[in-house]
Tab-separated table of C-alpha atoms and ligand atoms in Angstrom:
chain	number	residue	atom	x	y	z
A	1	MET	CA	3.769	-116.261	6.361
A	2	PRO	CA	5.386	-113.559	4.436
A	3	LEU	CA	8.113	-116.136	3.393
A	4	ILE	CA	7.169	-118.333	0.796
A	5	LYS	CA	8.694	-121.491	-0.542
A	6	PRO	CA	9.078	-121.460	-4.499
A	7	THR	CA	7.066	-124.380	-5.420
A	8	THR	CA	4.916	-123.961	-8.470
A	9	GLU	CA	1.748	-124.272	-6.543
A	10	ASN	CA	2.940	-121.149	-4.402
A	11	ILE	CA	4.207	-119.414	-7.379
A	12	ILE	CA	0.943	-119.551	-9.047
A	13	LYS	CA	-0.669	-118.191	-5.769
A	14	CYS	CA	1.666	-115.379	-6.131
A	15	ALA	CA	0.944	-114.384	-9.692
A	16	ASN	CA	-2.926	-114.450	-8.831
A	17	ILE	CA	-1.756	-111.901	-6.132
A	18	ILE	CA	-0.018	-109.897	-8.958
A	19	LYS	CA	-3.302	-110.467	-11.277
A	20	ASN	CA	-4.999	-108.896	-8.545
A	21	ASN	CA	-2.962	-105.529	-8.277
A	22	GLY	CA	-1.094	-106.567	-5.252
A	23	VAL	CA	2.524	-106.701	-4.715
A	24	VAL	CA	5.191	-109.885	-3.929
A	25	ALA	CA	8.962	-109.573	-3.571
A	26	PHE	CA	10.712	-112.521	-5.688
A	27	PRO	CA	14.212	-113.498	-6.230
A	28	THR	CA	16.182	-112.618	-9.610
A	29	GLU	CA	19.431	-113.626	-10.417
A	30	THR	CA	20.652	-110.019	-9.574
A	31	VAL	CA	18.623	-108.916	-6.040
A	32	TYR	CA	15.440	-109.308	-5.061
A	33	GLY	CA	12.426	-107.152	-6.694
A	34	LEU	CA	9.143	-105.876	-5.177
A	35	GLY	CA	7.003	-106.505	-8.184
A	36	ALA	CA	3.486	-105.542	-9.340
A	37	SER	CA	1.688	-105.862	-12.425
A	38	ALA	CA	3.473	-103.478	-15.230
A	39	LEU	CA	0.272	-102.775	-17.127
A	40	SER	CA	-1.630	-101.693	-13.866
A	41	ILE	CA	-1.418	-98.008	-12.688
A	42	LYS	CA	-3.351	-99.214	-9.384
A	43	ALA	CA	-0.703	-101.619	-8.645
A	44	VAL	CA	2.584	-100.066	-9.726
A	45	LYS	CA	1.623	-97.171	-7.458
A	46	LYS	CA	1.518	-99.428	-4.730
A	47	ILE	CA	5.222	-99.984	-5.308
A	48	PHE	CA	5.844	-96.571	-5.090
A	49	ARG	CA	4.196	-96.296	-1.801
A	50	ILE	CA	5.629	-99.051	-0.232
A	51	LYS	CA	9.160	-98.497	-1.338
A	52	LYS	CA	8.980	-94.771	-0.595
A	53	ARG	CA	10.090	-94.086	-4.025
A	54	PRO	CA	9.730	-90.573	-5.706
A	55	PHE	CA	7.574	-90.989	-8.866
A	56	TYR	CA	10.648	-89.464	-11.082
A	57	ASP	CA	12.690	-92.522	-10.719
A	58	PRO	CA	11.266	-95.094	-13.313
A	59	LEU	CA	10.846	-98.629	-12.835
A	60	ILE	CA	12.431	-101.712	-14.961
A	61	VAL	CA	9.716	-104.013	-16.572
A	62	HIS	CA	10.613	-107.818	-16.449
A	63	ILE	CA	9.582	-110.150	-19.231
A	64	HIS	CA	9.896	-114.024	-19.540
A	65	CYS	CA	10.246	-114.133	-23.236
A	66	LEU	CA	10.881	-112.215	-26.277
A	67	LYS	CA	7.536	-112.213	-27.964
A	68	GLN	CA	6.613	-110.345	-24.494
A	69	LEU	CA	9.233	-107.557	-25.316
A	70	HIS	CA	7.619	-106.626	-28.562
A	71	THR	CA	4.100	-106.127	-26.898
A	72	ILE	CA	5.832	-103.240	-24.586
A	73	ALA	CA	8.445	-101.607	-26.444
A	74	TYR	CA	10.139	-101.238	-30.025
A	75	CYS	CA	13.221	-103.207	-30.780
A	76	ASP	CA	15.020	-103.574	-34.132
A	77	LYS	CA	16.414	-106.932	-35.484
A	78	LYS	CA	19.933	-105.540	-34.779
A	79	ILE	CA	19.280	-104.826	-31.169
A	80	GLU	CA	16.973	-107.955	-30.745
A	81	THR	CA	19.750	-110.074	-31.859
A	82	PHE	CA	22.267	-108.480	-29.625
A	83	LEU	CA	20.245	-108.685	-26.523
A	84	LYS	CA	19.656	-112.785	-27.354
A	85	LYS	CA	23.135	-113.271	-26.464
A	86	ILE	CA	22.946	-111.940	-23.285
A	87	TRP	CA	19.175	-112.702	-22.273
A	88	PRO	CA	18.007	-114.245	-20.365
A	89	GLY	CA	20.261	-112.469	-17.690
A	90	PRO	CA	21.187	-109.926	-16.072
A	91	LEU	CA	21.092	-106.951	-18.654
A	92	THR	CA	18.400	-104.068	-18.820
A	93	VAL	CA	17.940	-102.268	-22.200
A	94	VAL	CA	15.901	-98.826	-22.452
A	95	LEU	CA	13.834	-98.813	-25.307
A	96	LYS	CA	11.014	-96.853	-26.765
A	97	LYS	CA	8.002	-97.723	-25.093
A	98	LYS	CA	4.486	-98.973	-26.380
A	99	ASP	CA	1.386	-96.991	-25.378
A	100	ILE	CA	0.313	-100.304	-22.876
A	101	ILE	CA	2.922	-98.867	-20.536
A	102	PRO	CA	1.411	-96.831	-18.211
A	103	ASP	CA	3.540	-93.375	-17.877
A	104	ILE	CA	3.599	-94.032	-14.050
A	105	VAL	CA	5.985	-97.020	-14.792
A	106	THR	CA	8.453	-94.825	-16.888
A	107	ALA	CA	8.118	-91.307	-14.948
A	108	ASN	CA	6.771	-89.838	-17.892
A	109	LEU	CA	9.692	-90.871	-20.148
A	110	ASP	CA	9.097	-91.928	-23.750
A	111	THR	CA	11.350	-95.228	-23.107
A	112	VAL	CA	11.182	-98.044	-20.836
A	113	ALA	CA	13.525	-100.497	-19.267
A	114	VAL	CA	13.278	-103.936	-19.858
A	115	ARG	CA	14.791	-106.999	-18.776
A	116	LEU	CA	14.391	-110.694	-19.330
A	117	PRO	CA	16.027	-112.453	-16.067
A	118	SER	CA	17.151	-115.833	-16.002
A	119	ASN	CA	16.071	-116.745	-12.482
A	120	ARG	CA	13.464	-119.454	-12.963
A	121	ILE	CA	11.085	-118.653	-10.061
A	122	ALA	CA	10.997	-114.510	-11.508
A	123	LEU	CA	10.546	-116.504	-14.971
A	124	LYS	CA	7.634	-118.620	-13.519
A	125	LEU	CA	6.283	-115.730	-11.810
A	126	ILE	CA	6.066	-113.444	-14.476
A	127	LYS	CA	4.693	-116.225	-16.837
A	128	TYR	CA	1.873	-117.018	-14.803
A	129	SER	CA	0.949	-113.585	-14.138
A	130	LYS	CA	0.206	-113.135	-17.586
A	131	SER	CA	1.801	-109.726	-17.473
A	132	PRO	CA	4.793	-108.030	-17.562
A	133	ILE	CA	6.291	-107.268	-14.041
A	134	ALA	CA	7.635	-103.619	-13.106
A	135	ALA	CA	9.936	-104.571	-10.193
A	136	PRO	CA	12.595	-102.116	-8.485
A	137	SER	CA	14.914	-103.937	-5.983
A	138	ALA	CA	13.146	-104.841	-3.030
A	139	ASN	CA	14.566	-102.088	-0.446
A	140	LYS	CA	13.276	-98.802	0.821
A	141	PHE	CA	14.659	-96.013	-1.394
A	142	SER	CA	18.131	-95.327	-1.110
A	143	ARG	CA	19.051	-97.999	1.074
A	144	LEU	CA	21.049	-101.398	0.914
A	145	SER	CA	19.702	-103.777	-1.967
A	146	PRO	CA	18.305	-107.225	-0.965
A	147	THR	CA	20.312	-110.246	-1.935
A	148	LYS	CA	18.573	-112.596	0.328
A	149	PRO	CA	14.811	-113.041	1.566
A	150	GLU	CA	15.858	-112.046	5.237
A	151	HIS	CA	16.769	-108.377	3.849
A	152	VAL	CA	13.446	-107.977	2.146
A	153	LEU	CA	11.954	-108.406	5.350
A	154	LYS	CA	13.991	-106.202	7.346
A	155	TYR	CA	12.157	-103.158	5.021
A	156	PHE	CA	9.001	-104.670	4.805
A	157	LYS	CA	7.266	-106.994	7.345
A	158	ASN	CA	3.828	-107.808	5.827
A	159	ILE	CA	5.281	-108.450	2.058
A	160	ASN	CA	5.080	-111.789	0.569
A	161	VAL	CA	8.516	-112.858	-0.467
A	162	ILE	CA	9.333	-116.048	-2.402
A	163	ASP	CA	12.164	-117.566	-1.122
A	164	GLY	CA	14.865	-117.991	-3.688
A	165	GLY	CA	18.037	-118.233	-1.104
A	166	LYS	CA	21.002	-115.760	-1.803
A	167	THR	CA	20.999	-114.353	-5.392
A	168	VAL	CA	23.919	-115.257	-7.802
A	169	TYR	CA	24.985	-112.087	-9.133
A	170	GLY	CA	24.491	-109.867	-5.748
A	171	ILE	CA	24.385	-106.663	-7.459
A	172	GLU	CA	21.935	-105.035	-10.051
A	173	SER	CA	21.594	-105.346	-13.657
A	174	THR	CA	23.583	-103.736	-15.954
A	175	VAL	CA	21.254	-100.433	-17.433
A	176	ILE	CA	22.167	-99.758	-21.032
A	177	LYS	CA	20.927	-97.400	-23.709
A	178	ILE	CA	21.521	-97.840	-27.853
A	179	GLU	CA	21.743	-94.814	-29.878
A	180	ASN	CA	22.939	-94.776	-33.550
A	181	ASP	CA	24.780	-97.911	-32.942
A	182	ILE	CA	26.374	-96.647	-29.774
A	183	ILE	CA	25.596	-98.503	-26.137
A	184	TYR	CA	25.601	-96.519	-23.509
A	185	ILE	CA	26.031	-97.293	-20.061
A	186	LEU	CA	23.548	-95.910	-17.647
A	187	ARG	CA	24.225	-97.998	-14.415
A	188	HIS	CA	27.436	-100.537	-14.107
A	189	GLY	CA	26.024	-104.197	-13.017
A	190	ALA	CA	26.069	-107.856	-13.004
A	191	VAL	CA	27.073	-107.788	-16.877
A	192	SER	CA	30.431	-106.067	-17.185
A	193	VAL	CA	31.679	-104.016	-20.080
A	194	GLU	CA	34.008	-106.568	-21.008
A	195	GLU	CA	31.315	-108.926	-21.491
A	196	ILE	CA	28.994	-106.493	-23.601
A	197	LYS	CA	32.114	-105.782	-25.752
A	198	ARG	CA	32.212	-109.733	-26.811
A	199	TYR	CA	28.626	-109.240	-28.625
A	200	TRP	CA	28.638	-105.504	-29.626
A	201	LYS	CA	31.231	-104.679	-32.123
A	202	GLY	CA	30.046	-100.771	-31.928
A	203	LYS	CA	31.251	-97.696	-29.900
A	204	ILE	CA	30.264	-98.652	-25.791
A	205	GLU	CA	30.397	-95.371	-23.850
A	206	GLU	CA	29.595	-94.149	-20.385
A	207	TYR	CA	26.512	-92.168	-20.312
A	208	SER	CA	27.547	-89.007	-18.456
A	209	GLY	CA	25.590	-86.062	-19.130
A	210	LEU	CA	21.711	-85.652	-19.042
A	211	LYS	CA	21.839	-87.328	-15.710
A	212	LYS	CA	17.776	-86.533	-15.758
A	213	LEU	CA	17.722	-89.516	-18.296
A	214	SER	CA	18.290	-92.359	-15.817
A	215	PRO	CA	17.237	-90.841	-12.067
A	216	GLY	CA	19.178	-93.984	-11.106
A	217	LEU	CA	22.509	-91.918	-11.304
A	218	ILE	CA	20.937	-90.052	-8.357
A	219	LYS	CA	24.051	-89.526	-5.916
A	220	LYS	CA	23.198	-90.931	-2.641
A	221	HIS	CA	22.136	-94.559	-2.878
A	222	TYR	CA	22.718	-98.204	-1.900
A	223	SER	CA	23.465	-96.703	1.509
A	224	PRO	CA	23.640	-98.364	4.834
A	225	SER	CA	22.280	-96.810	8.135
A	226	LYS	CA	25.815	-96.311	9.323
A	227	LYS	CA	28.299	-94.110	7.936
A	228	LEU	CA	30.679	-96.076	5.049
A	229	GLN	CA	33.841	-94.750	4.161
A	230	ILE	CA	35.934	-96.344	1.225
A	231	ILE	CA	39.874	-96.729	2.104
A	232	LYS	CA	43.089	-97.714	0.311
A	233	SER	CA	44.676	-99.106	3.114
A	234	GLN	CA	43.619	-100.317	6.456
A	235	LYS	CA	45.803	-98.086	8.268
A	236	GLU	CA	43.273	-95.692	7.613
A	237	ILE	CA	41.202	-97.118	10.362
A	238	ILE	CA	41.748	-95.460	13.679
A	239	GLN	CA	39.195	-97.241	15.999
A	240	PRO	CA	39.021	-100.907	15.167
A	241	GLU	CA	37.187	-101.759	18.223
A	242	ILE	CA	34.075	-99.934	16.763
A	243	SER	CA	34.813	-100.375	13.363
A	244	ALA	CA	33.442	-103.013	10.640
A	245	PHE	CA	36.405	-103.495	8.189
A	246	ILE	CA	35.283	-104.935	4.606
A	247	SER	CA	38.172	-106.322	2.982
A	248	PHE	CA	39.202	-107.296	-0.209
A	249	ALA	CA	41.909	-110.226	-0.685
A	250	GLU	CA	43.592	-108.687	2.502
A	251	LYS	CA	43.961	-110.158	6.036
A	252	PRO	CA	42.938	-108.271	9.001
A	253	LEU	CA	46.217	-106.687	10.773
A	254	LYS	CA	43.857	-105.217	13.904
A	255	ARG	CA	40.980	-106.934	16.051
A	256	TYR	CA	37.882	-105.155	14.342
A	257	ALA	CA	34.627	-105.100	15.782
A	258	PHE	CA	33.610	-106.939	12.477
A	259	PHE	CA	35.635	-108.468	9.636
A	260	VAL	CA	34.928	-109.933	6.403
A	261	ASP	CA	36.475	-110.397	3.271
A	262	LEU	CA	34.754	-109.662	-0.078
A	263	SER	CA	36.955	-112.330	-1.776
A	264	PRO	CA	40.334	-113.708	-0.274
A	265	SER	CA	41.345	-115.053	-3.467
A	266	GLY	CA	40.719	-111.551	-5.135
A	267	ASP	CA	37.752	-112.647	-7.453
A	268	LEU	CA	35.754	-109.566	-8.333
A	269	ASN	CA	32.624	-111.830	-9.275
A	270	GLN	CA	32.596	-113.194	-5.629
A	271	ALA	CA	33.100	-109.656	-4.294
A	272	ALA	CA	30.181	-108.432	-6.045
A	273	ALA	CA	27.987	-111.620	-5.033
A	274	ASN	CA	28.947	-110.885	-1.160
A	275	LEU	CA	28.952	-107.309	-1.207
A	276	PHE	CA	25.644	-106.157	-0.317
A	277	GLU	CA	25.351	-109.313	2.375
A	278	TYR	CA	28.284	-108.040	4.060
A	279	LEU	CA	27.067	-104.328	4.303
A	280	HIS	CA	23.687	-105.468	5.679
A	281	MET	CA	25.924	-107.805	8.541
A	282	ALA	CA	27.995	-104.839	9.241
A	283	GLU	CA	24.891	-102.728	9.597
A	284	GLU	CA	23.260	-104.952	11.658
A	285	ASN	CA	26.084	-105.322	14.104
A	286	HIS	CA	25.897	-103.542	17.454
A	287	LYS	CA	29.387	-103.345	18.087
A	288	VAL	CA	29.888	-101.207	14.788
A	289	ARG	CA	29.517	-97.759	14.670
A	290	LYS	CA	31.218	-96.785	11.178
A	291	ILE	CA	31.964	-99.479	8.173
A	292	TYR	CA	35.455	-99.362	6.106
A	293	ILE	CA	35.488	-100.840	2.830
A	294	LYS	CA	38.406	-101.430	0.653
A	295	GLU	CA	38.330	-100.195	-2.951
A	296	VAL	CA	38.339	-102.648	-5.372
A	297	PRO	CA	40.483	-102.336	-8.936
A	298	THR	CA	37.797	-101.031	-11.558
A	299	ILE	CA	38.006	-103.763	-13.900
A	300	GLY	CA	35.361	-106.092	-14.964
A	301	LYS	CA	32.649	-106.317	-11.937
A	302	GLY	CA	34.911	-104.023	-10.027
A	303	LYS	CA	33.141	-101.080	-12.039
A	304	ALA	CA	29.746	-101.844	-10.375
A	305	ILE	CA	31.099	-102.422	-7.011
A	306	MET	CA	32.760	-99.170	-6.989
A	307	GLU	CA	30.053	-97.621	-8.584
A	308	ARG	CA	27.579	-98.789	-5.542
A	309	ILE	CA	30.211	-98.041	-2.778
A	310	LYS	CA	30.795	-94.525	-3.744
A	311	LYS	CA	26.899	-93.858	-3.760
A	312	ALA	CA	26.591	-95.777	-0.587
A	313	SER	CA	29.250	-93.706	0.965
A	314	VAL	CA	27.648	-90.169	0.454
A	315	SER	CA	26.373	-88.858	3.530
B	1	TXA	O1	18.742	-106.288	-11.320
B	1	TXA	C1	18.121	-105.319	-11.453
B	1	TXA	O2	17.669	-104.232	-12.281
B	1	TXA	C2	16.728	-105.245	-10.241
B	1	TXA	C3	15.915	-106.485	-10.633
B	1	TXA	C4	14.931	-106.669	-9.069
B	1	TXA	O3	15.516	-106.731	-11.557
B	1	TXA	N1	16.182	-103.894	-10.414
B	1	TXA	C5	16.545	-102.857	-10.233
B	1	TXA	O4	15.617	-101.625	-10.192
B	1	TXA	O5	17.760	-102.427	-9.942
B	1	TXA	P1	15.954	-100.292	-9.713
B	1	TXA	O6	14.777	-99.682	-9.534
B	1	TXA	O7	16.468	-100.468	-8.561
B	1	TXA	O8	16.478	-99.447	-10.616
B	1	TXA	C6	16.077	-99.346	-11.925
B	1	TXA	C7	17.317	-98.332	-12.655
B	1	TXA	C8	17.099	-97.114	-12.105
B	1	TXA	O9	18.623	-96.476	-12.043
B	1	TXA	C9	16.330	-96.181	-13.015
B	1	TXA	O10	16.547	-94.721	-13.029
B	1	TXA	C10	16.869	-97.140	-14.232
B	1	TXA	O11	16.780	-98.347	-14.093
B	1	TXA	N2	15.602	-96.614	-15.393
B	1	TXA	C11	14.438	-97.136	-15.512
B	1	TXA	N3	13.745	-96.959	-16.411
B	1	TXA	C12	14.353	-96.012	-17.107
B	1	TXA	C13	14.431	-95.374	-18.555
B	1	TXA	N4	13.038	-95.233	-19.051
B	1	TXA	N5	15.472	-94.557	-18.676
B	1	TXA	C14	16.554	-94.535	-17.837
B	1	TXA	N6	16.906	-95.117	-16.888
B	1	TXA	C15	15.810	-96.043	-16.650
B	2	MG	MG1	17.398	-100.280	-6.448
């Protein structure tokens, strides 16, 4: 059975798969990950193959404690103190890598992206595997991210998936890099800039140039199998009978083939948590030919939502 209950016994079994260079899908607090030992070239190759991910796109390495961080990357006290404020949690930091991490993990960069997740199943799996776990989101390259175990099985029928239910944040971790006391945001995500500001007194900037450094900045990403359009108003929807409308705090004015509201109360955290699940539902609905999604304000989690739907709407 590919869907596995998260008992300790089962997590140990999955850890053994990882130890034997196998691949396991597991929940994190953001999205489901497709994990393999980050120390094994053979295992990491499998992730790229299964996901159809190009080798130029580096992976995030997941650890279960700070001690493990120092075995794979160089991190000074100031950065560690900052990380401790948010970790365990949905923040990924790009640091200078140690030799123990194979080049395939980092797409030959001299840095490695590291994250200490807060999901207890993920933490146990990493601990029992006795190895940091490299894990991209458990979707096919450029497709919608998985926030439920069923989404993972939609892409990969024969992979073992630990069932942790729907993920809490519903969008990926925020990816940052720190240089000369400046935090650069490489990818907006589950930790908002406002939250980072609370713990970082230095500058925080968008990472605009040097796209190559974070291939995650690839234009088309997170895409449903149907055309997606971002709208300012429902009035832009011309054929409601074959359209999905994913609204944000707004009631439907017409009868749509599919209608959901990311957050009737206008809560951006709730909207982020529902985003991929609703896009999956719209994608799966046979009546729907085109998906329309209402833009959200770019404050808090809204930045991460807009970043994702803009990429998802690239055709
Ligand atoms: O929430 C998450 O981060 C999820 C869960 C499973 O932890 N993982 C995830 O992985 O979103 P993935 O592979 O879908 O996205 C990893 C992002 C990509 O944008 C990649 O380019 C960037 O991290 N990245 C990885 N290593 C990097 C590095 N050394 N320098 C810059 N960017 C890096
Ligand atoms: Mg991804």
